[in-house]
């Protein structure tokens, strides 16, 4: 679910909607808007996303994805931190686990938790929530089953309202295939 929240953020960030290209090969040399590629979005986002570890009796017992919405505030899922005594954050570009973070607010009903850190981190600047268009391409970046920094794509396939809460329906291709090379066994 944090991936779904993140994809709403990524699809809502004006910074990631397009980039200007001054292609001198065009007849009129006008500036043309080009969409960011998945690689562009990944490079601009990965330092704002962390693997979150929830600890009980000083042992990790749950993990998930958190993303920063301000220099010291991150969002994750409630079920990731539920029952934990402390939490840690790990970024894909660093092996260190940051243990100076705490849950400041959580909602089991909405499966959300707000995390505060003492250290500042890069964050997403959300500037247009509510403007997502059905059919728009979206990306999720997360840590499914501990596979850090995984990117997937999909589309916004619908908008629904239930009991006064608006939901964005997402269709995404999330099929992880891990191939294992078997040792060569003789001729054949």
mmCIF file of C-alpha atoms in Angstrom:
data_model
loop_
_atom_site.group_PDB
_atom_site.id
_atom_site.type_symbol
_atom_site.label_atom_id
_atom_site.label_comp_id
_atom_site.label_asym_id
_atom_site.label_seq_id
_atom_site.Cartn_x
_atom_site.Cartn_y
_atom_site.Cartn_z
ATOM 1 C CA UNK A 1 0.000 0.000 0.000
ATOM 2 C CA UNK A 2 2.856 2.421 0.616
ATOM 3 C CA UNK A 3 3.817 1.793 -2.987
ATOM 4 C CA UNK A 4 0.330 2.935 -3.979
ATOM 5 C CA UNK A 5 0.740 6.068 -1.900
ATOM 6 C CA UNK A 6 4.136 6.618 -3.466
ATOM 7 C CA UNK A 7 2.814 6.227 -6.980
ATOM 8 C CA UNK A 8 0.223 8.890 -6.237
ATOM 9 C CA UNK A 9 3.075 11.108 -5.099
ATOM 10 C CA UNK A 10 5.171 10.346 -8.163
ATOM 11 C CA UNK A 11 2.261 10.932 -10.519
ATOM 12 C CA UNK A 12 1.435 14.146 -8.648
ATOM 13 C CA UNK A 13 4.892 15.690 -8.527
ATOM 14 C CA UNK A 14 5.180 18.475 -11.040
ATOM 15 C CA UNK A 15 8.942 17.919 -11.040
ATOM 16 C CA UNK A 16 8.472 14.537 -12.687
ATOM 17 C CA UNK A 17 5.842 15.320 -15.300
ATOM 18 C CA UNK A 18 8.082 16.533 -18.100
ATOM 19 C CA UNK A 19 11.391 18.021 -19.015
ATOM 20 C CA UNK A 20 12.293 20.609 -21.633
ATOM 21 C CA UNK A 21 14.288 19.589 -24.640
ATOM 22 C CA UNK A 22 15.972 22.138 -26.833
ATOM 23 C CA UNK A 23 16.412 19.840 -29.799
ATOM 24 C CA UNK A 24 18.157 21.932 -32.437
ATOM 25 C CA UNK A 25 17.030 19.522 -35.156
ATOM 26 C CA UNK A 26 13.418 20.787 -35.007
ATOM 27 C CA UNK A 27 12.464 23.151 -37.790
ATOM 28 C CA UNK A 28 11.241 25.922 -35.548
ATOM 29 C CA UNK A 29 13.716 25.277 -32.655
ATOM 30 C CA UNK A 30 10.903 25.521 -30.100
ATOM 31 C CA UNK A 31 11.303 24.065 -26.657
ATOM 32 C CA UNK A 32 9.504 20.691 -26.583
ATOM 33 C CA UNK A 33 8.148 19.030 -23.430
ATOM 34 C CA UNK A 34 9.338 15.419 -23.119
ATOM 35 C CA UNK A 35 8.106 13.033 -20.435
ATOM 36 C CA UNK A 36 10.625 11.754 -17.946
ATOM 37 C CA UNK A 37 11.676 8.158 -18.451
ATOM 38 C CA UNK A 38 11.402 5.522 -15.720
ATOM 39 C CA UNK A 39 15.184 5.815 -15.290
ATOM 40 C CA UNK A 40 14.890 9.608 -14.797
ATOM 41 C CA UNK A 41 12.149 9.169 -12.200
ATOM 42 C CA UNK A 42 14.119 6.460 -10.400
ATOM 43 C CA UNK A 43 17.281 8.579 -10.234
ATOM 44 C CA UNK A 44 15.313 11.602 -8.981
ATOM 45 C CA UNK A 45 13.400 9.566 -6.374
ATOM 46 C CA UNK A 46 15.502 6.777 -4.899
ATOM 47 C CA UNK A 47 17.187 8.946 -2.252
ATOM 48 C CA UNK A 48 13.741 9.936 -0.912
ATOM 49 C CA UNK A 49 12.650 6.341 -0.304
ATOM 50 C CA UNK A 50 13.773 4.073 2.540
ATOM 51 C CA UNK A 51 13.432 0.476 3.612
ATOM 52 C CA UNK A 52 11.765 0.652 7.016
ATOM 53 C CA UNK A 53 12.466 -2.018 9.601
ATOM 54 C CA UNK A 54 10.282 -2.504 12.652
ATOM 55 C CA UNK A 55 12.017 -4.037 15.685
ATOM 56 C CA UNK A 56 10.696 -6.065 18.589
ATOM 57 C CA UNK A 57 13.073 -7.222 21.336
ATOM 58 C CA UNK A 58 15.817 -5.536 19.286
ATOM 59 C CA UNK A 59 15.212 -7.945 16.379
ATOM 60 C CA UNK A 60 13.690 -6.963 13.002
ATOM 61 C CA UNK A 61 10.242 -8.529 12.642
ATOM 62 C CA UNK A 62 8.595 -6.465 9.897
ATOM 63 C CA UNK A 63 9.721 -4.396 6.937
ATOM 64 C CA UNK A 64 8.258 -2.153 4.289
ATOM 65 C CA UNK A 65 8.740 1.082 2.391
ATOM 66 C CA UNK A 66 8.717 4.666 3.658
ATOM 67 C CA UNK A 67 9.012 7.854 1.628
ATOM 68 C CA UNK A 68 9.867 11.359 2.769
ATOM 69 C CA UNK A 69 7.358 14.208 2.419
ATOM 70 C CA UNK A 70 9.459 16.773 4.320
ATOM 71 C CA UNK A 71 13.113 16.793 5.455
ATOM 72 C CA UNK A 72 12.292 14.927 8.689
ATOM 73 C CA UNK A 73 8.904 13.312 7.962
ATOM 74 C CA UNK A 74 8.245 10.015 6.197
ATOM 75 C CA UNK A 75 5.089 7.993 5.564
ATOM 76 C CA UNK A 76 4.736 4.216 5.706
ATOM 77 C CA UNK A 77 2.018 1.639 6.324
ATOM 78 C CA UNK A 78 0.617 1.022 9.782
ATOM 79 C CA UNK A 79 0.910 -2.755 9.412
ATOM 80 C CA UNK A 80 4.695 -2.366 8.959
ATOM 81 C CA UNK A 81 5.174 -0.671 12.350
ATOM 82 C CA UNK A 82 2.294 -2.279 14.292
ATOM 83 C CA UNK A 83 3.558 -4.057 17.392
ATOM 84 C CA UNK A 84 7.086 -2.749 17.004
ATOM 85 C CA UNK A 85 9.090 -1.210 19.814
ATOM 86 C CA UNK A 86 11.408 0.797 17.549
ATOM 87 C CA UNK A 87 12.071 1.412 13.879
ATOM 88 C CA UNK A 88 15.036 1.825 11.594
ATOM 89 C CA UNK A 89 15.466 3.269 8.101
ATOM 90 C CA UNK A 90 17.866 2.078 5.420
ATOM 91 C CA UNK A 91 18.494 3.700 2.058
ATOM 92 C CA UNK A 92 19.455 1.640 -0.978
ATOM 93 C CA UNK A 93 22.665 3.634 -1.505
ATOM 94 C CA UNK A 94 23.908 3.023 2.046
ATOM 95 C CA UNK A 95 24.311 -0.028 4.285
ATOM 96 C CA UNK A 96 23.798 1.941 7.526
ATOM 97 C CA UNK A 97 20.507 1.587 9.391
ATOM 98 C CA UNK A 98 19.294 4.826 10.943
ATOM 99 C CA UNK A 99 17.703 4.024 14.304
ATOM 100 C CA UNK A 100 16.914 7.602 15.396
ATOM 101 C CA UNK A 101 13.358 7.661 14.077
ATOM 102 C CA UNK A 102 9.993 7.355 15.787
ATOM 103 C CA UNK A 103 6.336 6.932 14.943
ATOM 104 C CA UNK A 104 4.498 10.164 15.778
ATOM 105 C CA UNK A 105 1.063 9.268 14.440
ATOM 106 C CA UNK A 106 -0.573 6.107 13.125
ATOM 107 C CA UNK A 107 -3.946 4.953 11.845
ATOM 108 C CA UNK A 108 -4.838 1.285 11.695
ATOM 109 C CA UNK A 109 -8.047 2.217 9.856
ATOM 110 C CA UNK A 110 -6.164 3.899 6.977
ATOM 111 C CA UNK A 111 -3.055 1.676 7.285
ATOM 112 C CA UNK A 112 -0.798 4.735 7.538
ATOM 113 C CA UNK A 113 1.943 5.837 9.899
ATOM 114 C CA UNK A 114 3.922 9.082 10.108
ATOM 115 C CA UNK A 115 7.593 8.780 11.022
ATOM 116 C CA UNK A 116 9.789 11.604 12.319
ATOM 117 C CA UNK A 117 13.585 11.552 12.109
ATOM 118 C CA UNK A 118 16.220 13.685 13.793
ATOM 119 C CA UNK A 119 18.306 13.850 10.620
ATOM 120 C CA UNK A 120 17.159 15.614 7.437
ATOM 121 C CA UNK A 121 16.716 13.740 4.154
ATOM 122 C CA UNK A 122 15.720 14.614 0.579
ATOM 123 C CA UNK A 123 11.947 14.539 0.149
ATOM 124 C CA UNK A 124 9.139 14.640 -2.413
ATOM 125 C CA UNK A 125 7.516 18.016 -3.016
ATOM 126 C CA UNK A 126 3.857 17.188 -3.500
ATOM 127 C CA UNK A 127 2.181 19.938 -5.470
ATOM 128 C CA UNK A 128 -0.905 18.626 -7.238
ATOM 129 C CA UNK A 129 -2.777 15.871 -5.408
ATOM 130 C CA UNK A 130 -6.183 15.317 -6.904
ATOM 131 C CA UNK A 131 -5.186 16.033 -10.507
ATOM 132 C CA UNK A 132 -4.311 12.482 -11.502
ATOM 133 C CA UNK A 133 -5.922 11.497 -14.803
ATOM 134 C CA UNK A 134 -7.299 8.029 -15.555
ATOM 135 C CA UNK A 135 -4.956 6.373 -18.033
ATOM 136 C CA UNK A 136 -1.873 8.228 -16.787
ATOM 137 C CA UNK A 137 1.336 6.240 -16.522
ATOM 138 C CA UNK A 138 2.569 5.826 -12.966
ATOM 139 C CA UNK A 139 5.615 4.323 -11.273
ATOM 140 C CA UNK A 140 6.115 2.723 -7.894
ATOM 141 C CA UNK A 141 9.438 2.450 -6.148
ATOM 142 C CA UNK A 142 9.672 0.331 -3.056
ATOM 143 C CA UNK A 143 11.208 -2.598 -1.238
ATOM 144 C CA UNK A 144 8.950 -5.607 -1.841
ATOM 145 C CA UNK A 145 10.058 -8.552 0.288
ATOM 146 C CA UNK A 146 13.318 -6.763 1.015
ATOM 147 C CA UNK A 147 14.263 -6.290 -2.645
ATOM 148 C CA UNK A 148 15.493 -2.741 -2.147
ATOM 149 C CA UNK A 149 14.869 0.006 -4.660
ATOM 150 C CA UNK A 150 12.542 -1.888 -7.009
ATOM 151 C CA UNK A 151 10.673 0.126 -9.653
ATOM 152 C CA UNK A 152 7.421 -0.985 -11.317
ATOM 153 C CA UNK A 153 5.051 0.752 -13.699
ATOM 154 C CA UNK A 154 1.333 0.808 -14.320
ATOM 155 C CA UNK A 155 -1.569 3.133 -15.026
ATOM 156 C CA UNK A 156 -4.282 4.903 -13.093
ATOM 157 C CA UNK A 157 -7.228 2.770 -14.105
ATOM 158 C CA UNK A 158 -10.051 4.439 -12.204
ATOM 159 C CA UNK A 159 -11.273 6.665 -9.399
ATOM 160 C CA UNK A 160 -13.802 5.483 -6.833
ATOM 161 C CA UNK A 161 -15.517 6.941 -3.805
ATOM 162 C CA UNK A 162 -16.567 4.812 -0.859
ATOM 163 C CA UNK A 163 -18.059 6.262 2.323
ATOM 164 C CA UNK A 164 -16.801 9.739 1.441
ATOM 165 C CA UNK A 165 -13.221 8.594 0.784
ATOM 166 C CA UNK A 166 -11.807 8.856 -2.735
ATOM 167 C CA UNK A 167 -9.698 5.956 -3.973
ATOM 168 C CA UNK A 168 -7.421 5.833 -6.977
ATOM 169 C CA UNK A 169 -7.546 2.447 -8.647
ATOM 170 C CA UNK A 170 -4.224 1.305 -10.047
ATOM 171 C CA UNK A 171 -3.319 -1.385 -12.515
ATOM 172 C CA UNK A 172 0.321 -2.250 -12.258
ATOM 173 C CA UNK A 173 2.559 -4.932 -13.570
ATOM 174 C CA UNK A 174 4.169 -6.397 -10.477
ATOM 175 C CA UNK A 175 5.581 -9.744 -11.297
ATOM 176 C CA UNK A 176 9.004 -10.404 -9.880
ATOM 177 C CA UNK A 177 10.885 -13.204 -11.543
ATOM 178 C CA UNK A 178 14.221 -14.267 -10.140
ATOM 179 C CA UNK A 179 16.256 -16.509 -12.370
ATOM 180 C CA UNK A 180 18.881 -18.734 -10.865
ATOM 181 C CA UNK A 181 21.691 -19.983 -13.008
ATOM 182 C CA UNK A 182 22.206 -23.671 -12.453
ATOM 183 C CA UNK A 183 25.718 -25.088 -12.628
ATOM 184 C CA UNK A 184 26.578 -26.829 -15.867
ATOM 185 C CA UNK A 185 26.108 -30.606 -15.442
ATOM 186 C CA UNK A 186 28.079 -32.387 -18.153
ATOM 187 C CA UNK A 187 27.327 -32.449 -21.858
ATOM 188 C CA UNK A 188 23.978 -31.305 -22.974
#
